[in-house]
Every structure is written in C-alpha cells, then in structure tokens.
Amino acid sequence: MAEAERIIGTPDTPGATGAGPEQPDRNVASGERSDDSGSDPGPGSAPGSEPGSGLASGSESGPGKASGESGAEGASGGAGVPRGKRRVAVLFTVAVLAYALDLISKLIVVAKLEHHEPVEIIGDWLRFEAIRNAGAAFGFGEAFTIIFTVIAAAVIVVIARLARKLYSLPWAIALGLLLGGALGNLTDRIFRSPGIMEGAVVDFIAPKHFAVFNLADSAIVCGGVLIVLLSFRGLDPDGSVHKD
C-alpha cells in the first residue's frame, strides 16, 4: 500500500507536502535571478567593465549630464552680459539735435535780429531780442567768462567718460541735453568776439520779467532738472535702482 502511494502520488492540497519543497525552489530561483542581475553587464555597459558599472557610467557620461553642463555654462556665461543695451547712441543723438537747433537759431538771430527791433511773439510776455552775453546762463557772472568756458569743457569730458557705463534711457536723454547745451555755448565762447575763450554767447529768448536766454541754456536747464528727478527716484546711469 505504501509502495502504491509512492508510485501513484497524492493529490496536491494547500499546506501539503508540496509547500515544503517549493520554498527551496523559490530561494534557488531568487538566487539565480540575483546572480544573473549581478553578472550580466547589461546593454549600457562596456565590455570588460565590472558588474553594475553600466548604470554608473551612463549617469556620468550620458546626454543628461552633457546638457546640464552646457546649461550651467550658458548660465555662467550669461551672468557677465550687461542687463541691456548701452544708450550711447541715444545720448549723442539728443546732443546733436540740441546742438544743431541752438547753432541754427543763433545764426538766424545774428543775421535777422541783431541791430534790429525786438520781435514780439506773445505780446509783451515773450519776444525775440538779440543780445550778447559774456556771462553764464541767463546773463549771470559776466566777469567770469573764462571760468565758465573751462566749466563747460569739463562738463563735456565728464559726460563722455560717463557714457561708457550708460544703460538708462532717461539718463541718456538728460546727459544728451546737457552735452548739446554745453557744446552750443562753448562754440560761442571759442569762436565769437571779443576773442577765443572769452566770446560772448548769443541770447535771444526774452520772457517778460525774466533773463534773456537761448536754446542751449534751455537744454542745460531741462537736462539738469531731469537728472535731479532721476536721482531722487534712485535711478543710476547704469540702469540700477538704489533706495536710501
């Protein structure tokens, strides 16, 4: 009877004898799988490399790292690029326009108004009257003509040096007005009588109860007022904003 049961076998039942021998089989299978995973180099590994080195080498030299390095290099390279375009062209454009308008207006005034009666524009409130001013803007300081000439030349040099770090559009306009006005009056100081560096500036705009001035004086005053406003707002010529 026992010999027959051994030959025929018994039906599989839960928890029967089959449960016992299956555990070693699973252990063996899992061991084989672990051996296979440890021994197979995998498609990403180079021949002759150690087990598991394929993943590591892929993470170090794969396209992900290359793109990451290029992105980092781009970020570091872009850090040195200025925040915006320099506004030197705007500065010199405004300066040339201001200087040209002042020069043309003075040529017309000398040719048409000098030694003639004043021309009334708005009754007694505004008229054009040609006069020669040896002083500063609006007729002040006539005894210091040479000093004002040197100051005008110094202003031009300072503005030219400041243009190298100019990235603010409002500052470019303000400095352009200053530069054009300074050049306009400096031209009169150098080329008009009574002599070089002592020439009298041509003024012709005469409001009622106010000093007579010209377009160069107006450009200087407008540029100066704009610079004061920009300074109060904390805007620097390089485009940065500071708060005191």
Coordinates of N, CA and C in Angstrom, one line a residue, residues 14-238:
P14 N -3.5 22.4 -0.3 CA -2.9 23.5 0.3 C -2.3 23.1 1.6
G15 N -1.0 23.5 1.9 CA -0.3 23.2 3.1 C 0.2 21.8 3.1
A16 N 0.1 21.0 2.0 CA 0.5 19.7 2.0 C 2.0 19.7 1.8
T17 N 2.5 18.5 1.4 CA 3.9 18.3 1.3 C 4.5 19.2 0.2
G18 N 3.7 19.6 -0.8 CA 4.2 20.4 -1.8 C 4.7 21.8 -1.3
A19 N 4.1 22.3 -0.2 CA 4.5 23.6 0.3 C 6.0 23.5 0.8
G20 N 6.4 22.4 1.3 CA 7.7 22.3 1.9 C 8.8 22.4 0.8
P21 N 8.8 21.6 -0.3 CA 9.8 21.7 -1.3 C 9.8 22.9 -2.1
E22 N 8.6 23.7 -2.2 CA 8.6 24.9 -3.0 C 9.4 26.0 -2.5
Q23 N 9.6 26.1 -1.2 CA 10.4 27.2 -0.6 C 11.8 27.2 -1.1
P24 N 12.5 26.0 -1.1 CA 13.9 26.0 -1.6 C 13.9 26.4 -3.1
D25 N 12.9 25.9 -3.8 CA 12.9 26.3 -5.3 C 12.8 27.8 -5.4
R26 N 12.0 28.5 -4.6 CA 11.9 30.0 -4.7 C 13.2 30.6 -4.3
N27 N 13.9 30.0 -3.3 CA 15.2 30.6 -2.9 C 16.2 30.4 -4.0
V28 N 16.2 29.2 -4.6 CA 17.1 29.0 -5.7 C 16.9 29.9 -6.9
A29 N 15.5 30.1 -7.2 CA 15.2 31.0 -8.3 C 15.6 32.4 -8.1
S30 N 15.3 32.8 -6.8 CA 15.7 34.2 -6.5 C 17.2 34.4 -6.5
G31 N 17.9 33.3 -6.0 CA 19.4 33.3 -6.1 C 19.9 33.4 -7.5
E32 N 19.3 32.6 -8.4 CA 19.7 32.7 -9.8 C 19.4 34.0 -10.4
R33 N 18.3 34.6 -10.0 CA 18.0 36.0 -10.6 C 19.0 37.0 -10.1
S34 N 19.3 36.9 -8.8 CA 20.3 37.9 -8.2 C 21.6 37.7 -8.9
D35 N 22.0 36.4 -9.1 CA 23.3 36.1 -9.8 C 23.3 36.7 -11.2
D36 N 22.1 36.5 -11.9 CA 22.0 37.0 -13.3 C 22.1 38.5 -13.3
S37 N 21.4 39.1 -12.4 CA 21.4 40.6 -12.4 C 22.8 41.1 -12.0
G38 N 23.5 40.4 -11.2 CA 24.9 40.9 -10.8 C 25.9 40.5 -11.9
S39 N 25.7 39.5 -12.7 CA 26.7 39.0 -13.6 C 26.5 39.7 -15.0
D40 N 25.3 39.9 -15.4 CA 25.0 40.4 -16.7 C 25.5 41.9 -16.7
P41 N 26.3 42.3 -17.6 CA 26.7 43.7 -17.6 C 25.6 44.6 -18.1
G42 N 24.7 44.1 -18.9 CA 23.6 44.9 -19.4 C 24.0 45.6 -20.7
P43 N 23.0 46.1 -21.4 CA 23.3 46.8 -22.7 C 24.1 48.1 -22.5
G44 N 24.0 48.7 -21.4 CA 24.7 50.0 -21.3 C 26.1 49.9 -20.9
S45 N 26.6 48.7 -20.5 CA 28.0 48.6 -20.0 C 28.9 48.3 -21.2
A46 N 30.1 48.7 -21.0 CA 31.2 48.4 -22.0 C 31.8 47.1 -21.7
P47 N 32.3 46.4 -22.7 CA 32.9 45.1 -22.5 C 34.1 45.2 -21.5
G48 N 34.2 44.3 -20.6 CA 35.2 44.3 -19.6 C 35.0 45.1 -18.4
S49 N 33.8 45.8 -18.3 CA 33.6 46.6 -17.1 C 33.0 45.7 -16.0
E50 N 33.1 46.2 -14.8 CA 32.6 45.5 -13.6 C 31.1 45.5 -13.6
P51 N 30.5 44.5 -12.9 CA 29.1 44.4 -12.8 C 28.5 45.7 -12.2
G52 N 27.4 46.2 -12.8 CA 26.8 47.4 -12.3 C 27.4 48.7 -12.7
S53 N 28.6 48.6 -13.5 CA 29.2 49.8 -13.9 C 28.5 50.5 -15.0
G54 N 27.7 49.8 -15.7 CA 27.0 50.4 -16.9 C 26.1 51.5 -16.4
L55 N 25.4 51.4 -15.3 CA 24.5 52.4 -14.9 C 25.2 53.6 -14.4
A56 N 26.3 53.4 -13.7 CA 27.1 54.5 -13.2 C 27.7 55.3 -14.3
S57 N 28.3 54.5 -15.3 CA 29.0 55.2 -16.4 C 27.9 56.0 -17.2
G58 N 26.7 55.4 -17.4 CA 25.7 56.1 -18.1 C 25.3 57.4 -17.4
S59 N 25.2 57.4 -16.1 CA 24.8 58.6 -15.4 C 25.9 59.6 -15.4
E60 N 27.1 59.3 -15.6 CA 28.2 60.2 -15.6 C 28.4 60.8 -17.0
S61 N 28.3 60.0 -18.0 CA 28.6 60.5 -19.4 C 27.5 60.5 -20.3
G62 N 26.3 60.4 -19.8 CA 25.1 60.4 -20.7 C 24.8 61.8 -21.2
P63 N 23.8 61.9 -22.1 CA 23.4 63.2 -22.7 C 22.8 64.1 -21.6
G64 N 22.2 63.5 -20.5 CA 21.6 64.3 -19.5 C 22.7 65.2 -18.8
K65 N 23.8 64.6 -18.5 CA 24.9 65.4 -17.9 C 25.4 66.4 -18.8
A66 N 25.6 66.0 -20.1 CA 26.1 67.0 -21.1 C 25.2 68.2 -21.2
S67 N 23.9 68.0 -21.3 CA 23.0 69.1 -21.4 C 23.0 69.9 -20.1
G68 N 23.1 69.3 -19.0 CA 23.2 70.0 -17.7 C 24.4 70.9 -17.6
E69 N 25.6 70.3 -18.1 CA 26.8 71.1 -18.1 C 26.7 72.3 -19.0
S70 N 26.2 72.1 -20.2 CA 26.1 73.2 -21.2 C 25.1 74.2 -20.6
G71 N 24.1 73.8 -20.0 CA 23.1 74.8 -19.4 C 23.8 75.6 -18.3
A72 N 24.6 74.9 -17.5 CA 25.3 75.6 -16.4 C 26.3 76.6 -17.0
E73 N 27.0 76.2 -18.1 CA 28.0 77.1 -18.7 C 27.3 78.3 -19.3
G74 N 26.1 78.0 -19.9 CA 25.4 79.1 -20.5 C 24.9 80.1 -19.5
A75 N 24.5 79.6 -18.3 CA 24.1 80.5 -17.2 C 25.2 81.3 -16.7
S76 N 26.4 80.6 -16.5 CA 27.6 81.3 -16.0 C 28.1 82.3 -17.0
G77 N 28.0 82.0 -18.3 CA 28.4 82.9 -19.3 C 27.5 84.1 -19.5
G78 N 26.2 83.9 -19.3 CA 25.2 85.0 -19.4 C 25.3 85.9 -18.2
A79 N 25.9 85.5 -17.1 CA 25.9 86.3 -16.0 C 26.8 87.6 -16.2
G80 N 27.8 87.5 -17.1 CA 28.6 88.6 -17.4 C 28.1 89.6 -18.4
V81 N 26.9 89.2 -19.1 CA 26.4 90.1 -20.1 C 25.6 91.2 -19.5
P82 N 25.8 92.5 -20.0 CA 25.1 93.6 -19.4 C 23.5 93.4 -19.4
R83 N 22.9 94.1 -18.5 CA 21.4 93.9 -18.4 C 20.7 94.4 -19.7
G84 N 21.3 95.4 -20.4 CA 20.6 95.9 -21.5 C 21.6 96.6 -22.5
K85 N 21.1 97.2 -23.5 CA 22.0 97.8 -24.5 C 22.4 99.2 -24.0
R86 N 23.7 99.5 -24.2 CA 24.1 100.8 -23.9 C 23.4 101.9 -24.7
R87 N 23.2 103.0 -24.0 CA 22.4 104.1 -24.6 C 23.3 105.2 -25.1
V88 N 24.5 104.9 -25.5 CA 25.4 106.0 -26.0 C 24.8 106.6 -27.3
A89 N 24.2 105.8 -28.2 CA 23.6 106.4 -29.4 C 22.5 107.4 -29.1
V90 N 21.7 107.1 -28.1 CA 20.6 108.0 -27.7 C 21.2 109.3 -27.2
L91 N 22.3 109.2 -26.3 CA 22.9 110.3 -25.8 C 23.4 111.3 -26.9
F92 N 24.2 110.7 -27.8 CA 24.8 111.6 -28.8 C 23.7 112.1 -29.8
T93 N 22.7 111.3 -30.1 CA 21.6 111.8 -30.9 C 20.9 113.0 -30.3
V94 N 20.6 112.9 -29.1 CA 19.9 114.1 -28.4 C 20.9 115.2 -28.4
A95 N 22.2 115.0 -28.1 CA 23.2 116.0 -28.0 C 23.3 116.7 -29.4
V96 N 23.3 116.0 -30.5 CA 23.5 116.5 -31.8 C 22.2 117.4 -32.2
L97 N 21.1 116.9 -31.8 CA 19.8 117.6 -32.1 C 19.8 119.0 -31.3
A98 N 20.1 118.9 -30.0 CA 20.1 120.1 -29.2 C 21.2 121.1 -29.7
Y99 N 22.4 120.6 -30.1 CA 23.4 121.5 -30.6 C 23.0 122.1 -31.9
A100 N 22.5 121.3 -32.8 CA 22.1 121.8 -34.2 C 21.0 122.9 -34.1
L101 N 20.0 122.6 -33.2 CA 18.9 123.6 -33.1 C 19.5 124.9 -32.5
D102 N 20.4 124.8 -31.5 CA 20.9 126.0 -30.9 C 21.8 126.8 -31.9
L103 N 22.6 126.1 -32.7 CA 23.5 126.7 -33.6 C 22.7 127.4 -34.8
I104 N 21.7 126.7 -35.3 CA 20.9 127.3 -36.4 C 20.1 128.5 -35.9
S105 N 19.5 128.4 -34.7 CA 18.8 129.5 -34.2 C 19.7 130.7 -34.0
K106 N 20.9 130.5 -33.5 CA 21.8 131.7 -33.3 C 22.2 132.3 -34.6
L107 N 22.5 131.5 -35.6 CA 22.8 132.0 -37.0 C 21.7 132.9 -37.5
I108 N 20.4 132.4 -37.3 CA 19.3 133.2 -37.8 C 19.2 134.5 -37.0
V109 N 19.4 134.4 -35.7 CA 19.2 135.6 -34.9 C 20.2 136.6 -35.2
V110 N 21.5 136.2 -35.4 CA 22.6 137.2 -35.7 C 22.3 137.8 -37.1
A111 N 21.8 137.0 -38.0 CA 21.5 137.5 -39.4 C 20.3 138.4 -39.5
K112 N 19.3 138.1 -38.7 CA 18.0 138.8 -38.9 C 17.6 139.7 -37.8
L113 N 18.0 139.4 -36.5 CA 17.5 140.2 -35.4 C 18.6 141.2 -34.8
E114 N 19.8 140.8 -35.0 CA 20.8 141.7 -34.3 C 20.8 143.1 -35.0
H115 N 20.9 144.1 -34.1 CA 20.8 145.5 -34.6 C 19.4 145.9 -35.2
H116 N 18.4 145.1 -34.8 CA 17.1 145.4 -35.2 C 16.2 145.4 -34.0
E117 N 15.0 145.9 -34.2 CA 14.0 146.0 -33.1 C 13.5 144.6 -32.7
P118 N 13.2 144.4 -31.4 CA 12.8 143.1 -31.0 C 11.5 142.7 -31.7
V119 N 11.3 141.4 -31.8 CA 10.1 140.8 -32.4 C 9.2 140.3 -31.3
E120 N 8.0 140.8 -31.3 CA 7.1 140.3 -30.2 C 6.4 139.0 -30.7
I121 N 6.4 138.0 -29.9 CA 5.9 136.7 -30.2 C 4.5 136.6 -29.5
I122 N 4.4 136.8 -28.2 CA 3.2 136.8 -27.5 C 3.1 138.1 -26.7
G123 N 2.7 139.2 -27.5 CA 2.6 140.5 -26.9 C 3.9 140.9 -26.1
D124 N 3.7 141.4 -24.9 CA 4.9 141.8 -24.1 C 5.4 140.6 -23.3
W125 N 4.7 139.5 -23.3 CA 5.1 138.4 -22.4 C 6.3 137.6 -23.0
L126 N 6.4 137.6 -24.3 CA 7.5 136.8 -24.9 C 7.9 137.5 -26.2
R127 N 9.2 137.8 -26.4 CA 9.7 138.4 -27.6 C 11.1 137.9 -27.8
F128 N 11.5 138.1 -29.1 CA 12.9 137.7 -29.5 C 13.7 139.0 -29.6
E129 N 14.8 139.0 -28.9 CA 15.7 140.2 -28.9 C 17.1 139.7 -28.8
A130 N 17.9 140.0 -29.8 CA 19.3 139.6 -29.9 C 20.2 140.4 -29.0
I131 N 20.9 139.7 -28.1 CA 21.9 140.4 -27.2 C 23.1 139.5 -27.1
R132 N 24.2 140.0 -26.7 CA 25.5 139.3 -26.5 C 25.7 139.2 -25.0
N133 N 25.9 137.9 -24.5 CA 26.1 137.7 -23.0 C 27.4 137.1 -22.8
A134 N 28.2 137.8 -22.0 CA 29.6 137.3 -21.7 C 29.6 136.5 -20.4
G135 N 28.5 136.3 -19.8 CA 28.4 135.6 -18.5 C 27.9 134.2 -18.7
A136 N 27.4 133.6 -17.6 CA 26.8 132.3 -17.7 C 25.4 132.3 -18.2
A137 N 24.7 131.2 -18.0 CA 23.3 131.1 -18.5 C 22.5 132.2 -17.8
F138 N 21.6 132.8 -18.6 CA 20.7 133.8 -18.2 C 21.4 135.1 -17.8
G139 N 22.6 135.3 -18.2 CA 23.3 136.5 -18.0 C 24.0 136.7 -16.7
F140 N 24.2 135.7 -15.9 CA 24.8 135.8 -14.6 C 26.3 135.6 -14.8
G141 N 27.1 136.4 -13.9 CA 28.5 136.2 -13.8 C 29.3 136.7 -15.1
E142 N 29.1 137.9 -15.6 CA 29.7 138.3 -16.8 C 31.3 138.5 -16.6
A143 N 31.7 138.6 -15.3 CA 33.1 138.8 -15.1 C 33.9 137.5 -15.1
F144 N 33.3 136.4 -15.3 CA 33.9 135.1 -15.1 C 33.8 134.3 -16.4
T145 N 34.0 134.9 -17.6 CA 33.8 134.3 -18.8 C 34.7 133.1 -19.0
I146 N 36.0 133.2 -18.7 CA 36.9 132.1 -18.9 C 36.6 131.0 -18.0
I147 N 36.2 131.3 -16.8 CA 35.9 130.2 -15.8 C 34.7 129.4 -16.4
F148 N 33.7 130.1 -16.9 CA 32.5 129.3 -17.4 C 32.9 128.5 -18.6
T149 N 33.8 129.0 -19.4 CA 34.3 128.2 -20.6 C 35.0 127.0 -20.2
V150 N 35.8 127.0 -19.1 CA 36.5 125.8 -18.6 C 35.5 124.9 -18.0
I151 N 34.5 125.4 -17.3 CA 33.5 124.5 -16.7 C 32.7 123.8 -17.8
A152 N 32.4 124.5 -18.9 CA 31.6 123.9 -20.0 C 32.5 122.7 -20.6
A153 N 33.8 123.0 -20.8 CA 34.6 122.0 -21.4 C 34.7 120.8 -20.4
A154 N 34.8 121.0 -19.1 CA 34.9 119.9 -18.1 C 33.6 119.1 -18.1
V155 N 32.5 119.7 -18.3 CA 31.2 119.0 -18.3 C 31.2 118.1 -19.5
I156 N 31.7 118.5 -20.6 CA 31.7 117.7 -21.8 C 32.6 116.4 -21.6
V157 N 33.7 116.6 -21.0 CA 34.6 115.5 -20.7 C 34.0 114.5 -19.8
V158 N 33.4 115.0 -18.7 CA 32.7 114.1 -17.7 C 31.6 113.3 -18.4
I159 N 30.8 113.9 -19.2 CA 29.7 113.2 -19.9 C 30.3 112.2 -20.8
A160 N 31.3 112.5 -21.5 CA 31.9 111.5 -22.4 C 32.4 110.3 -21.7
R161 N 33.0 110.5 -20.5 CA 33.5 109.4 -19.7 C 32.4 108.6 -19.1
L162 N 31.3 109.3 -18.7 CA 30.2 108.6 -18.1 C 29.4 107.7 -19.1
A163 N 29.6 108.0 -20.4 CA 28.8 107.3 -21.4 C 29.3 105.8 -21.5
R164 N 30.4 105.5 -21.0 CA 30.9 104.1 -21.1 C 30.1 103.1 -20.2
K165 N 29.4 103.6 -19.2 CA 28.6 102.8 -18.3 C 27.1 103.2 -18.3
L166 N 26.7 103.8 -19.5 CA 25.3 104.3 -19.6 C 24.4 103.3 -20.1
Y167 N 23.4 102.8 -19.3 CA 22.4 101.8 -19.7 C 21.0 102.3 -19.5
S168 N 20.8 103.5 -19.0 CA 19.5 104.1 -18.7 C 19.1 105.1 -19.8
L169 N 17.9 104.8 -20.3 CA 17.4 105.7 -21.4 C 17.1 107.1 -20.8
P170 N 16.4 107.3 -19.7 CA 16.2 108.7 -19.2 C 17.6 109.4 -18.9
W171 N 18.5 108.7 -18.4 CA 19.8 109.3 -18.1 C 20.5 109.7 -19.5
A172 N 20.3 108.9 -20.5 CA 20.9 109.2 -21.8 C 20.3 110.5 -22.4
I173 N 19.0 110.7 -22.2 CA 18.3 111.9 -22.7 C 18.8 113.1 -21.9
A174 N 18.9 113.0 -20.5 CA 19.3 114.1 -19.7 C 20.8 114.5 -20.0
L175 N 21.7 113.5 -20.1 CA 23.0 113.8 -20.4 C 23.2 114.4 -21.9
G176 N 22.4 113.9 -22.8 CA 22.4 114.4 -24.1 C 22.0 115.9 -24.2
L177 N 21.0 116.3 -23.4 CA 20.6 117.7 -23.3 C 21.7 118.5 -22.7
L178 N 22.4 118.0 -21.7 CA 23.5 118.7 -21.1 C 24.6 118.9 -22.1
L179 N 25.0 117.8 -22.8 CA 26.1 117.8 -23.7 C 25.8 118.8 -24.9
G180 N 24.6 118.7 -25.4 CA 24.3 119.6 -26.5 C 24.3 121.1 -26.1
G181 N 23.7 121.4 -25.0 CA 23.7 122.7 -24.5 C 25.1 123.3 -24.2
A182 N 25.9 122.4 -23.5 CA 27.3 122.8 -23.2 C 28.1 123.1 -24.5
L183 N 27.9 122.2 -25.5 CA 28.6 122.4 -26.8 C 28.2 123.7 -27.5
G184 N 26.9 124.0 -27.4 CA 26.4 125.2 -28.1 C 27.0 126.5 -27.5
N185 N 27.0 126.6 -26.2 CA 27.5 127.8 -25.6 C 29.1 127.8 -25.7
L186 N 29.7 126.6 -25.6 CA 31.1 126.5 -25.8 C 31.6 127.0 -27.1
T187 N 30.8 126.7 -28.2 CA 31.1 127.2 -29.5 C 31.1 128.7 -29.6
D188 N 30.2 129.3 -28.9 CA 30.2 130.8 -28.9 C 31.4 131.3 -28.1
R189 N 31.7 130.7 -27.0 CA 32.9 131.1 -26.2 C 34.2 131.1 -27.0
I190 N 34.3 130.1 -27.9 CA 35.5 129.9 -28.6 C 35.6 130.8 -29.9
F191 N 34.5 130.9 -30.6 CA 34.6 131.5 -32.0 C 34.0 132.9 -32.1
R192 N 33.3 133.4 -31.1 CA 32.7 134.7 -31.2 C 33.6 135.7 -30.5
S193 N 33.3 137.0 -30.9 CA 34.1 138.1 -30.3 C 33.7 138.3 -28.8
P194 N 34.6 138.8 -28.0 CA 35.8 139.5 -28.4 C 37.1 138.7 -28.6
G195 N 37.0 137.3 -28.3 CA 38.2 136.5 -28.6 C 38.0 135.1 -28.1
I196 N 39.0 134.3 -28.4 CA 38.9 132.9 -28.1 C 38.9 132.7 -26.5
M197 N 38.0 131.8 -26.1 CA 37.8 131.5 -24.7 C 37.1 132.7 -23.9
E198 N 36.8 133.8 -24.6 CA 36.2 134.9 -24.0 C 35.0 135.4 -24.8
G199 N 34.6 134.6 -25.8 CA 33.5 135.1 -26.6 C 32.1 135.2 -25.9
A200 N 31.3 136.1 -26.4 CA 30.0 136.4 -25.8 C 29.0 135.4 -26.5
V201 N 28.1 134.9 -25.6 CA 27.1 134.0 -26.1 C 25.9 134.8 -26.7
V202 N 25.3 134.3 -27.7 CA 24.1 134.9 -28.3 C 22.9 134.5 -27.6
D203 N 22.2 135.4 -27.0 CA 20.9 135.1 -26.4 C 19.8 135.9 -27.1
F204 N 18.6 135.3 -27.1 CA 17.5 136.0 -27.9 C 16.1 135.7 -27.3
I205 N 15.9 134.8 -26.5 CA 14.6 134.5 -25.9 C 14.4 135.3 -24.7
A206 N 13.4 136.3 -24.8 CA 13.2 137.3 -23.7 C 11.8 137.2 -23.2
P207 N 11.6 136.4 -22.2 CA 10.2 136.5 -21.5 C 10.1 137.7 -20.6
K208 N 8.9 138.1 -20.4 CA 8.7 139.3 -19.6 C 9.1 139.1 -18.1
H209 N 9.9 140.0 -17.6 CA 10.4 140.0 -16.2 C 11.3 138.8 -15.9
F210 N 12.0 138.4 -16.9 CA 12.9 137.3 -16.8 C 14.2 137.5 -17.6
A211 N 15.3 136.8 -17.3 CA 16.5 137.0 -18.1 C 16.4 136.5 -19.5
V212 N 17.2 137.0 -20.4 CA 17.2 136.6 -21.8 C 18.1 135.4 -21.9
F213 N 17.7 134.4 -22.6 CA 18.5 133.1 -22.8 C 18.4 132.6 -24.2
N214 N 18.9 131.4 -24.4 CA 18.9 130.8 -25.7 C 18.5 129.3 -25.6
L215 N 18.5 128.6 -26.7 CA 18.1 127.2 -26.7 C 19.2 126.3 -25.9
A216 N 20.4 126.7 -26.0 CA 21.4 125.9 -25.2 C 21.2 126.0 -23.7
D217 N 20.8 127.2 -23.3 CA 20.5 127.4 -21.8 C 19.3 126.5 -21.5
S218 N 18.3 126.5 -22.4 CA 17.1 125.7 -22.1 C 17.4 124.2 -22.0
A219 N 18.3 123.7 -22.9 CA 18.7 122.3 -22.9 C 19.4 122.0 -21.6
I220 N 20.3 122.9 -21.2 CA 21.1 122.6 -19.9 C 20.2 122.5 -18.7
V221 N 19.2 123.5 -18.7 CA 18.3 123.5 -17.5 C 17.4 122.3 -17.5
C222 N 16.9 121.9 -18.7 CA 16.0 120.7 -18.8 C 16.8 119.4 -18.4
G223 N 18.0 119.3 -18.9 CA 18.8 118.2 -18.6 C 19.1 118.1 -17.1
G224 N 19.4 119.3 -16.5 CA 19.7 119.3 -15.1 C 18.5 118.9 -14.2
V225 N 17.4 119.4 -14.6 CA 16.1 119.1 -13.8 C 15.8 117.6 -13.9
L226 N 16.0 117.0 -15.1 CA 15.8 115.6 -15.3 C 16.7 114.8 -14.5
I227 N 18.0 115.2 -14.4 CA 19.0 114.5 -13.6 C 18.6 114.5 -12.1
V228 N 18.1 115.7 -11.6 CA 17.7 115.8 -10.2 C 16.5 114.8 -9.9
L229 N 15.6 114.8 -10.8 CA 14.4 113.9 -10.7 C 14.8 112.4 -10.7
L230 N 15.7 112.0 -11.6 CA 16.2 110.7 -11.6 C 17.0 110.3 -10.3
S231 N 17.7 111.2 -9.8 CA 18.5 111.0 -8.6 C 17.5 110.8 -7.4
F232 N 16.5 111.6 -7.3 CA 15.5 111.4 -6.3 C 14.8 110.1 -6.4
R233 N 14.6 109.6 -7.6 CA 14.0 108.3 -7.7 C 14.9 107.1 -7.5
G234 N 16.2 107.4 -7.4 CA 17.2 106.4 -7.1 C 17.7 105.6 -8.4
L235 N 17.5 106.2 -9.5 CA 17.9 105.6 -10.8 C 19.3 106.0 -11.1
D236 N 20.2 105.1 -11.3 CA 21.6 105.4 -11.7 C 21.8 105.3 -13.2
P237 N 22.9 105.9 -13.7 CA 23.1 105.9 -15.1 C 23.3 104.5 -15.7
D238 N 23.7 103.5 -14.8 CA 23.9 102.1 -15.3 C 22.6 101.3 -15.3

